Coordinates of C-alpha atoms in Angstrom, one line a residue:
Chain A
M1224 CA 10.4 -47.2 -82.5
A1225 CA 13.9 -46.1 -81.5
F1226 CA 14.8 -45.4 -77.9
F1227 CA 15.2 -41.6 -78.5
E1228 CA 13.4 -39.9 -81.4
V1229 CA 13.4 -36.3 -82.5
N1230 CA 10.9 -35.6 -85.2
N1231 CA 10.7 -32.5 -87.4
L1232 CA 11.8 -30.0 -84.8
I1233 CA 11.3 -26.4 -85.8
K1234 CA 12.4 -23.4 -83.8
S1235 CA 12.5 -19.7 -84.6
F1236 CA 13.7 -16.7 -82.7
G1237 CA 11.6 -13.8 -83.9
K1238 CA 11.9 -13.9 -87.7
T1239 CA 15.1 -16.0 -87.7
K1240 CA 14.4 -19.7 -88.3
V1241 CA 17.1 -21.5 -86.4
L1242 CA 15.9 -25.1 -86.7
K1243 CA 14.1 -25.9 -90.0
G1244 CA 12.8 -29.4 -89.3
V1245 CA 15.3 -31.7 -87.6
S1246 CA 14.7 -35.4 -87.2
F1247 CA 16.9 -38.2 -86.0
S1248 CA 16.7 -41.2 -83.8
L1249 CA 19.1 -43.0 -81.5
E1250 CA 19.2 -46.5 -80.0
K1251 CA 19.9 -47.0 -76.3
G1252 CA 23.6 -46.9 -75.6
E1253 CA 24.5 -45.1 -78.8
V1254 CA 26.6 -42.0 -79.0
L1255 CA 25.6 -39.3 -81.4
A1256 CA 28.0 -36.5 -82.3
I1257 CA 26.7 -33.3 -83.9
I1258 CA 29.2 -31.3 -85.9
G1259 CA 28.9 -28.2 -88.0
S1260 CA 29.9 -24.5 -88.1
S1261 CA 28.7 -22.0 -85.5
G1262 CA 25.3 -20.7 -86.2
G1263 CA 24.1 -23.9 -87.7
G1264 CA 21.6 -24.6 -85.0
K1265 CA 23.5 -27.3 -83.0
T1266 CA 23.3 -25.6 -79.6
T1267 CA 19.6 -24.6 -80.2
L1268 CA 18.8 -28.2 -81.0
L1269 CA 20.4 -29.4 -77.8
R1270 CA 18.6 -26.7 -75.8
C1271 CA 15.3 -27.7 -77.4
I1272 CA 16.0 -31.3 -76.4
N1273 CA 16.6 -30.2 -72.8
F1274 CA 13.6 -27.9 -72.9
L1275 CA 15.6 -24.8 -72.1
E1276 CA 14.0 -23.6 -75.3
L1277 CA 10.6 -24.9 -76.4
A1278 CA 10.5 -26.0 -80.0
D1279 CA 7.7 -24.3 -82.1
S1280 CA 6.7 -27.7 -83.5
G1281 CA 7.9 -31.2 -83.7
T1282 CA 8.0 -34.1 -81.2
I1283 CA 10.6 -35.5 -78.8
S1284 CA 10.1 -39.1 -77.6
V1285 CA 12.0 -41.3 -75.2
G1286 CA 11.4 -45.0 -74.7
G1287 CA 8.5 -45.0 -77.2
K1288 CA 6.6 -42.2 -75.3
V1289 CA 6.1 -38.8 -76.7
L1290 CA 7.4 -36.4 -74.1
Y1291 CA 7.0 -33.2 -76.0
D1292 CA 4.8 -32.2 -78.9
G1293 CA 5.4 -28.6 -80.0
T1294 CA 2.0 -28.1 -81.5
V1295 CA 0.2 -28.7 -78.2
D1296 CA 2.7 -28.4 -75.4
K1297 CA 3.3 -24.7 -75.4
K1298 CA 1.9 -24.0 -72.0
M1299 CA 2.7 -26.6 -69.4
S1300 CA 3.0 -26.7 -65.7
D1301 CA 6.4 -26.3 -64.0
T1302 CA 6.0 -29.8 -62.6
K1303 CA 5.5 -31.4 -66.0
M1304 CA 8.4 -29.5 -67.4
R1305 CA 10.6 -30.7 -64.6
E1306 CA 9.5 -34.3 -65.1
M1307 CA 10.3 -34.0 -68.8
R1308 CA 13.7 -32.5 -68.1
L1309 CA 14.7 -35.4 -65.9
H1310 CA 14.9 -37.7 -68.9
F1311 CA 17.9 -35.6 -70.0
G1312 CA 21.1 -34.4 -68.6
L1313 CA 23.1 -31.5 -70.0
V1314 CA 26.8 -30.6 -69.7
F1315 CA 27.3 -27.0 -70.6
Q1316 CA 30.2 -25.4 -72.6
N1317 CA 31.1 -23.2 -69.6
F1318 CA 30.4 -25.8 -66.9
N1319 CA 28.0 -23.7 -64.8
L1320 CA 29.0 -25.4 -61.6
F1321 CA 27.4 -23.8 -58.5
P1322 CA 30.3 -21.8 -57.1
Q1323 CA 29.2 -21.8 -53.5
Y1324 CA 29.2 -25.6 -53.2
T1325 CA 32.1 -28.1 -53.2
A1326 CA 32.5 -30.5 -56.0
L1327 CA 30.8 -33.2 -54.0
K1328 CA 27.9 -31.0 -53.0
N1329 CA 27.5 -29.9 -56.6
V1330 CA 26.9 -33.5 -57.5
M1331 CA 24.6 -34.1 -54.5
L1332 CA 22.5 -31.0 -54.6
A1333 CA 19.8 -32.0 -57.1
P1334 CA 19.4 -35.6 -55.8
L1335 CA 19.0 -34.2 -52.3
L1336 CA 16.5 -31.5 -53.3
L1337 CA 14.5 -34.0 -55.5
K1338 CA 14.7 -36.5 -52.6
I1339 CA 15.5 -39.4 -55.0
D1340 CA 17.1 -41.5 -52.2
R1341 CA 18.3 -41.4 -48.6
E1342 CA 21.0 -38.8 -47.9
E1343 CA 23.8 -41.4 -47.1
N1344 CA 23.0 -43.2 -50.4
I1345 CA 23.1 -40.0 -52.3
A1346 CA 26.4 -39.1 -50.8
S1347 CA 28.0 -42.5 -51.5
T1348 CA 26.7 -42.4 -55.1
A1349 CA 28.1 -38.9 -55.5
R1350 CA 31.5 -40.1 -54.2
E1351 CA 31.5 -42.9 -56.7
L1352 CA 30.7 -40.5 -59.5
I1353 CA 33.4 -38.1 -58.5
D1354 CA 35.7 -41.1 -58.4
R1355 CA 34.6 -42.1 -61.9
V1356 CA 35.6 -38.8 -63.3
G1357 CA 39.0 -39.1 -61.5
L1358 CA 38.6 -36.4 -58.9
S1359 CA 38.3 -38.3 -55.6
D1360 CA 41.0 -36.2 -54.1
K1361 CA 39.2 -33.0 -55.1
A1362 CA 35.7 -33.8 -53.8
D1363 CA 35.9 -31.1 -51.1
F1364 CA 37.3 -28.4 -53.4
Y1365 CA 35.2 -25.4 -54.5
P1366 CA 34.9 -24.8 -58.2
C1367 CA 37.2 -21.8 -58.1
Q1368 CA 39.9 -24.0 -56.8
L1369 CA 39.6 -26.4 -59.8
S1370 CA 41.0 -26.1 -63.3
G1371 CA 38.6 -25.8 -66.2
G1372 CA 39.0 -29.5 -67.1
Q1373 CA 38.4 -30.5 -63.5
Q1374 CA 35.3 -28.3 -63.3
Q1375 CA 33.9 -29.9 -66.5
R1376 CA 34.5 -33.4 -65.1
V1377 CA 32.6 -32.4 -61.9
A1378 CA 29.8 -31.1 -64.2
I1379 CA 29.7 -34.4 -65.9
A1380 CA 29.4 -36.2 -62.5
R1381 CA 26.7 -33.8 -61.6
A1382 CA 24.7 -34.6 -64.7
L1383 CA 25.1 -38.3 -64.2
A1384 CA 23.8 -38.1 -60.6
L1385 CA 20.2 -38.0 -61.8
K1386 CA 20.7 -41.0 -64.1
P1387 CA 19.3 -39.3 -67.2
D1388 CA 18.2 -41.5 -70.1
I1389 CA 20.1 -39.3 -72.5
L1390 CA 23.1 -37.2 -71.6
C1391 CA 23.8 -34.2 -73.7
F1392 CA 27.1 -32.3 -74.1
D1393 CA 27.2 -28.8 -75.5
E1394 CA 30.7 -28.3 -76.8
P1395 CA 32.1 -29.6 -73.6
T1396 CA 35.7 -28.7 -74.4
S1397 CA 35.3 -25.4 -76.2
A1398 CA 36.0 -23.3 -73.2
L1399 CA 39.1 -25.3 -72.2
D1400 CA 42.7 -24.8 -72.9
P1401 CA 43.9 -27.4 -75.5
E1402 CA 45.9 -29.3 -72.9
L1403 CA 42.8 -29.8 -70.8
T1404 CA 40.5 -31.1 -73.5
G1405 CA 42.0 -34.5 -73.4
E1406 CA 41.1 -35.3 -69.8
V1407 CA 37.4 -34.3 -70.4
L1408 CA 37.1 -36.2 -73.7
R1409 CA 38.6 -39.3 -72.0
V1410 CA 35.9 -39.1 -69.3
I1411 CA 33.2 -38.8 -71.9
K1412 CA 34.7 -41.7 -73.8
G1413 CA 34.8 -43.7 -70.6
L1414 CA 31.0 -43.3 -70.2
K1415 CA 30.4 -45.0 -73.5
S1416 CA 31.2 -48.5 -72.1
S1417 CA 28.1 -48.3 -69.9
D1418 CA 24.6 -48.2 -71.4
S1419 CA 24.2 -44.4 -71.4
T1420 CA 22.9 -42.8 -74.5
M1421 CA 24.7 -39.6 -75.4
V1422 CA 24.4 -36.6 -77.7
V1423 CA 27.6 -34.6 -78.1
V1424 CA 27.8 -31.3 -79.9
T1425 CA 31.5 -30.9 -80.6
H1426 CA 34.2 -29.4 -82.7
E1427 CA 36.7 -32.2 -81.9
M1428 CA 36.6 -34.1 -85.1
E1429 CA 39.0 -36.9 -83.9
F1430 CA 36.8 -37.4 -80.9
A1431 CA 33.6 -37.6 -83.0
R1432 CA 35.2 -40.0 -85.3
N1433 CA 36.5 -42.3 -82.6
V1434 CA 33.7 -42.3 -80.1
A1435 CA 30.4 -41.7 -81.9
D1436 CA 28.2 -44.4 -83.4
K1437 CA 26.4 -41.8 -85.5
I1438 CA 27.3 -38.4 -86.8
I1439 CA 25.1 -35.5 -87.8
F1440 CA 26.5 -32.6 -89.8
M1441 CA 24.2 -29.6 -89.3
A1442 CA 24.2 -26.5 -91.4
D1443 CA 21.7 -23.7 -91.7
G1444 CA 19.2 -25.3 -89.3
V1445 CA 18.9 -28.6 -91.1
I1446 CA 20.7 -32.0 -91.0
E1447 CA 22.8 -31.7 -94.0
E1448 CA 24.2 -35.2 -93.7
M1449 CA 23.9 -38.1 -91.3
G1450 CA 25.6 -41.4 -91.0
T1451 CA 28.3 -43.5 -89.4
P1452 CA 31.7 -41.9 -88.7
E1453 CA 33.1 -43.8 -91.6
Q1454 CA 30.4 -42.7 -94.1
L1455 CA 30.6 -39.1 -93.0
F1456 CA 34.3 -38.7 -92.7
E1457 CA 35.5 -41.0 -95.5
H1458 CA 32.7 -40.6 -98.1
P1459 CA 30.9 -37.4 -97.5
Q1460 CA 28.1 -36.9 -100.0
S1461 CA 27.1 -33.3 -99.6
E1462 CA 29.3 -30.4 -100.9
K1463 CA 28.7 -28.5 -97.6
T1464 CA 30.0 -31.5 -95.6
K1465 CA 33.0 -31.8 -97.7
A1466 CA 33.8 -28.1 -97.4
F1467 CA 33.3 -28.1 -93.7
L1468 CA 35.4 -31.2 -93.2
S1469 CA 38.3 -29.9 -95.2
R1470 CA 38.2 -26.6 -93.3
S1471 CA 38.2 -28.5 -89.9
L1472 CA 40.9 -30.8 -90.8
E1473 CA 43.2 -27.9 -92.0
R1474 CA 43.2 -26.6 -88.4
Chain B
M1392 CA 34.9 24.9 -20.3
I1393 CA 36.1 21.3 -19.9
Q1394 CA 34.9 21.2 -16.3
H1395 CA 31.7 22.7 -17.4
I1396 CA 31.1 19.9 -19.9
A1397 CA 32.2 17.3 -17.4
E1398 CA 29.6 18.5 -15.0
Q1399 CA 26.8 18.3 -17.6
F1400 CA 28.0 15.1 -19.2
P1401 CA 26.1 12.5 -17.0
T1402 CA 22.8 14.3 -17.6
V1403 CA 23.5 14.8 -21.4
F1404 CA 24.8 11.3 -21.8
A1405 CA 21.8 9.7 -20.3
A1406 CA 19.4 11.8 -22.5
L1407 CA 21.4 11.1 -25.6
N1408 CA 21.4 7.4 -24.9
V1409 CA 17.6 7.5 -24.7
G1410 CA 17.5 9.3 -28.0
F1411 CA 20.0 7.0 -29.6
L1412 CA 17.9 4.0 -28.6
Q1413 CA 15.1 5.5 -30.7
T1414 CA 17.6 6.0 -33.6
V1415 CA 18.6 2.3 -33.4
K1416 CA 15.0 1.2 -33.2
L1417 CA 14.1 3.2 -36.3
F1418 CA 17.2 1.7 -38.0
V1419 CA 16.4 -1.9 -37.1
V1420 CA 12.7 -1.6 -38.0
T1421 CA 13.6 0.0 -41.3
L1422 CA 15.9 -2.8 -42.2
L1423 CA 13.5 -5.5 -41.1
G1424 CA 10.8 -4.0 -43.3
A1425 CA 12.9 -2.8 -46.3
I1426 CA 15.0 -5.9 -46.8
P1427 CA 12.0 -8.2 -47.6
F1428 CA 9.8 -5.4 -49.1
G1429 CA 12.7 -4.4 -51.4
L1430 CA 12.8 -8.0 -52.8
L1431 CA 9.1 -7.8 -53.5
I1432 CA 9.6 -4.5 -55.4
S1433 CA 12.5 -5.9 -57.3
F1434 CA 10.4 -8.9 -58.5
G1435 CA 7.7 -6.4 -59.4
S1436 CA 10.1 -4.3 -61.5
M1437 CA 11.3 -7.4 -63.3
S1438 CA 7.8 -8.7 -63.8
K1439 CA 7.0 -10.0 -67.3
I1440 CA 3.5 -8.3 -67.0
K1441 CA 4.1 -4.8 -68.4
A1442 CA 1.5 -3.1 -66.2
I1443 CA 3.1 -4.3 -63.0
S1444 CA 6.7 -3.5 -64.0
A1445 CA 5.7 -0.1 -65.3
T1446 CA 3.8 0.8 -62.2
V1447 CA 6.6 -0.4 -59.9
K1448 CA 9.2 1.4 -61.9
T1449 CA 7.2 4.6 -61.6
V1450 CA 6.9 4.3 -57.9
V1451 CA 10.6 3.6 -57.5
W1452 CA 11.4 6.7 -59.6
I1453 CA 9.1 8.9 -57.5
V1454 CA 10.5 7.6 -54.2
R1455 CA 14.2 7.7 -55.3
G1456 CA 13.7 11.0 -57.1
S1457 CA 12.3 13.0 -54.2
P1458 CA 13.8 13.9 -50.8
L1459 CA 13.2 11.5 -48.0
M1460 CA 12.5 14.5 -45.8
I1461 CA 9.6 15.5 -47.9
Q1462 CA 8.3 11.9 -47.9
L1463 CA 8.5 11.9 -44.1
L1464 CA 6.5 15.2 -44.0
I1465 CA 3.9 14.0 -46.4
I1466 CA 3.4 10.6 -44.7
Y1467 CA 3.2 12.2 -41.3
Y1468 CA 1.1 15.3 -42.0
F1469 CA -1.0 14.4 -45.0
P1470 CA -3.6 12.2 -43.2
G1471 CA -4.2 14.7 -40.5
L1472 CA -3.8 18.1 -42.2
V1473 CA -5.3 17.3 -45.6
L1474 CA -7.6 14.3 -45.1
H1475 CA -8.6 15.4 -41.5
T1476 CA -8.1 11.9 -40.3
P1477 CA -5.1 11.9 -38.0
I1478 CA -4.2 8.2 -38.2
W1479 CA -0.9 8.6 -36.5
G1480 CA -2.1 10.2 -33.2
S1481 CA 0.0 12.9 -31.6
G1482 CA 2.4 10.9 -29.5
E1483 CA 5.9 9.6 -30.0
Q1484 CA 4.5 6.2 -31.0
G1485 CA 2.5 7.8 -33.9
R1486 CA 5.6 9.7 -35.1
F1487 CA 7.7 6.5 -34.9
I1488 CA 5.2 4.5 -37.0
A1489 CA 4.9 7.3 -39.6
A1490 CA 8.7 7.6 -39.7
A1491 CA 9.2 3.8 -40.0
I1492 CA 6.7 3.6 -42.9
A1493 CA 8.5 6.4 -44.8
F1494 CA 11.9 4.9 -44.2
I1495 CA 10.8 1.4 -45.2
I1496 CA 9.2 2.5 -48.4
N1497 CA 12.2 4.7 -49.3
Y1498 CA 14.9 2.2 -48.5
A1499 CA 12.9 -0.7 -50.0
C1500 CA 13.1 1.2 -53.3
Y1501 CA 16.8 1.7 -53.1
F1502 CA 17.3 -2.0 -52.0
S1503 CA 15.1 -3.2 -54.9
E1504 CA 17.5 -1.7 -57.4
I1505 CA 20.5 -3.3 -55.7
Y1506 CA 18.7 -6.6 -55.6
R1507 CA 17.8 -6.3 -59.3
S1508 CA 21.4 -5.8 -60.2
G1509 CA 22.4 -8.7 -58.0
I1510 CA 19.8 -11.0 -59.5
Q1511 CA 20.6 -10.1 -63.0
G1512 CA 24.3 -10.2 -62.3
V1513 CA 24.2 -14.0 -61.5
P1514 CA 25.0 -15.7 -64.8
I1515 CA 21.9 -17.1 -66.6
G1516 CA 23.8 -20.4 -66.8
Q1517 CA 23.3 -20.9 -63.1
T1518 CA 19.5 -20.9 -63.5
E1519 CA 19.8 -23.1 -66.6
A1520 CA 22.0 -25.6 -64.8
G1521 CA 19.3 -25.7 -62.0
K1522 CA 16.6 -26.2 -64.6
V1523 CA 18.2 -29.1 -66.4
L1524 CA 18.8 -30.8 -63.0
G1525 CA 15.0 -30.7 -62.6
L1526 CA 14.9 -28.1 -59.8
S1527 CA 11.9 -26.0 -59.2
K1528 CA 11.9 -22.2 -59.5
S1529 CA 12.0 -21.7 -55.8
Q1530 CA 14.7 -24.3 -55.3
I1531 CA 16.8 -22.6 -58.0
F1532 CA 16.3 -19.2 -56.3
F1533 CA 17.0 -20.3 -52.7
K1534 CA 19.6 -23.0 -53.3
V1535 CA 21.5 -21.7 -56.3
T1536 CA 21.2 -18.0 -57.0
L1537 CA 20.4 -16.4 -53.6
L1538 CA 23.8 -16.8 -52.0
Q1539 CA 25.5 -15.7 -55.2
M1540 CA 23.2 -12.7 -55.3
I1541 CA 23.9 -11.9 -51.6
K1542 CA 27.6 -12.0 -52.3
R1543 CA 27.3 -9.6 -55.2
I1544 CA 25.1 -7.1 -53.4
M1545 CA 27.0 -7.0 -50.1
P1546 CA 29.2 -4.0 -51.0
P1547 CA 26.4 -1.7 -52.3
M1548 CA 24.1 -2.9 -49.4
A1549 CA 26.7 -2.0 -46.8
N1550 CA 27.0 1.4 -48.4
E1551 CA 23.2 1.9 -48.3
I1552 CA 22.9 0.6 -44.8
I1553 CA 25.6 2.9 -43.5
T1554 CA 23.8 5.8 -45.2
L1555 CA 20.6 4.7 -43.3
V1556 CA 22.4 5.1 -40.0
K1557 CA 22.8 8.8 -40.7
D1558 CA 19.5 9.2 -42.6
T1559 CA 17.6 8.3 -39.4
S1560 CA 18.4 11.8 -38.3
L1561 CA 15.9 13.1 -40.9
A1562 CA 13.1 11.9 -38.7
R1563 CA 14.0 14.9 -36.5
I1564 CA 11.8 16.9 -39.0
I1565 CA 8.6 15.3 -37.6
A1566 CA 10.0 15.7 -34.0
L1567 CA 10.8 12.0 -33.5
Q1568 CA 12.8 11.9 -30.3
E1569 CA 15.9 10.4 -31.8
V1570 CA 19.5 11.3 -30.9
I1571 CA 19.6 14.7 -32.7
W1572 CA 16.4 15.7 -31.1
A1573 CA 17.8 14.7 -27.7
G1574 CA 20.9 16.8 -28.3
Q1575 CA 19.1 19.8 -29.6
A1576 CA 16.9 19.8 -26.4
F1577 CA 19.9 21.1 -24.4
L1578 CA 20.1 24.1 -26.7
K1579 CA 16.5 25.0 -26.0
G1580 CA 16.6 24.0 -22.4
S1581 CA 16.1 20.7 -20.7
Q1582 CA 16.9 19.3 -17.3
G1583 CA 18.4 22.5 -16.1
I1584 CA 20.8 22.8 -19.1
S1585 CA 20.1 25.4 -21.8
G1586 CA 22.0 27.2 -24.5
E1587 CA 24.5 24.4 -24.9
I1588 CA 25.5 23.4 -28.4
W1589 CA 28.0 20.7 -27.5
P1590 CA 25.5 17.9 -26.9
L1591 CA 24.2 18.4 -30.4
F1592 CA 27.8 18.2 -31.8
F1593 CA 28.4 15.2 -29.6
T1594 CA 25.6 13.2 -31.2
A1595 CA 28.0 12.7 -34.2
V1596 CA 30.0 10.3 -31.9
Y1597 CA 27.1 8.0 -31.8
Y1598 CA 26.7 7.9 -35.5
L1599 CA 30.5 7.4 -36.0
A1600 CA 30.6 4.5 -33.4
F1601 CA 27.5 2.8 -34.9
S1602 CA 28.7 3.0 -38.5
G1603 CA 32.2 1.9 -37.4
L1604 CA 30.6 -1.2 -35.9
L1605 CA 28.6 -1.9 -39.1
T1606 CA 31.7 -1.4 -41.2
L1607 CA 33.4 -4.1 -39.2
L1608 CA 30.4 -6.4 -39.5
F1609 CA 30.1 -6.0 -43.2
G1610 CA 33.9 -6.6 -43.6
Y1611 CA 33.4 -9.8 -41.7
I1612 CA 30.5 -11.0 -43.8
E1613 CA 32.3 -10.2 -47.1
K1614 CA 35.3 -12.2 -45.8
K1615 CA 33.0 -15.1 -44.9
L1616 CA 31.6 -15.1 -48.4
S1617 CA 35.0 -14.9 -50.1
Y1618 CA 35.4 -18.7 -50.2
F1619 CA 33.7 -18.8 -53.6
R1620 CA 33.8 -16.6 -56.7

């Protein structure tokens, strides 16, 4: 069994079926990029993986253990939900940093509240993470004093602070000015060297091609095509994939 | 005329101070009660359970939709005159408790609507960010959204609280011995002074000074909270 497995995930909002049975698996340390047009279900998939939405059916497993089974886990305790969420980290499109805390405190807040370590250790780990995203000189700045790219890098550090098994990114550069996307993508790429497993929903085709080990093209709530970057970009099989790629590359 | 007022001033000033103390007491007790009670009401009106939210919204509508003066009269007189069980007693303390209850209920309803707009005004992404970091609901509320909510509600709360300063005068209707009552006493006759209207007019100075002080305080708090957006 693969390290991270998503099996036959189905999710509807009212009458609209957004995910129509999505399955994939990922080995530890692999990077998965999910591409596709808006409305294809990419963000919903990511939100189901992070339990911000609960899938109607399907299973999500990490490390060989089924964390979530949509057919039985509809009502669960707050505690169980929190435990499940800790396997995953999520970096949002619009950062969602806590505005009233400094960059450093944003990174430290959850570890402090969850008491995962002693305070001085949490602080030193947080400083290392801030350092790793290249913002050591901005540790004591408030989010409103940082650029979008810097805020997103803090958000990445914040997500890393809890050492999630799988780190997810929901279009991490879509809210950024073009000249700021590079710094964020470089940070994400830099994380790859370590053993972190990542799922990145992105519109940055170059990035997906260079960094991902596996690419999923999603359309209309299903995985239209899945493969290595080479397979998908050089030899797309599906007509929808071909059409999407030619549209994306035109831009 | 001036000399006349100057002669009466020490007596009037002392009496007005006593009255103003009661005004401030009503103000403080109302805030102490209405600030937390309003939060409870706002949670009630946002409840996912339809029966709760509908009931709470109806109560808020009734309280906000009718004059505070009538509410004061009903709360003070209803138990004694209609139910024949005068729970408030006849003294000043009974009037104060009845007034405080009316004010707390009334202001809690106004505050609840301000809180609701404050809570709903904090972007949902803040709560979601807290959730994916494994925080509990109460941790998200107290450590993430509360301060952002406070920042958002400061201007309308300041407005409401300054209105409360002046609204305390409505308690005069049930003869609570607050500053207006104290000023009016010199019209009817008290401590050898009668037929004087200036003490009543002079009470406005107390309200002005008090609301001026509060304006400065709120300005200070808003400035303190301006370090984040």
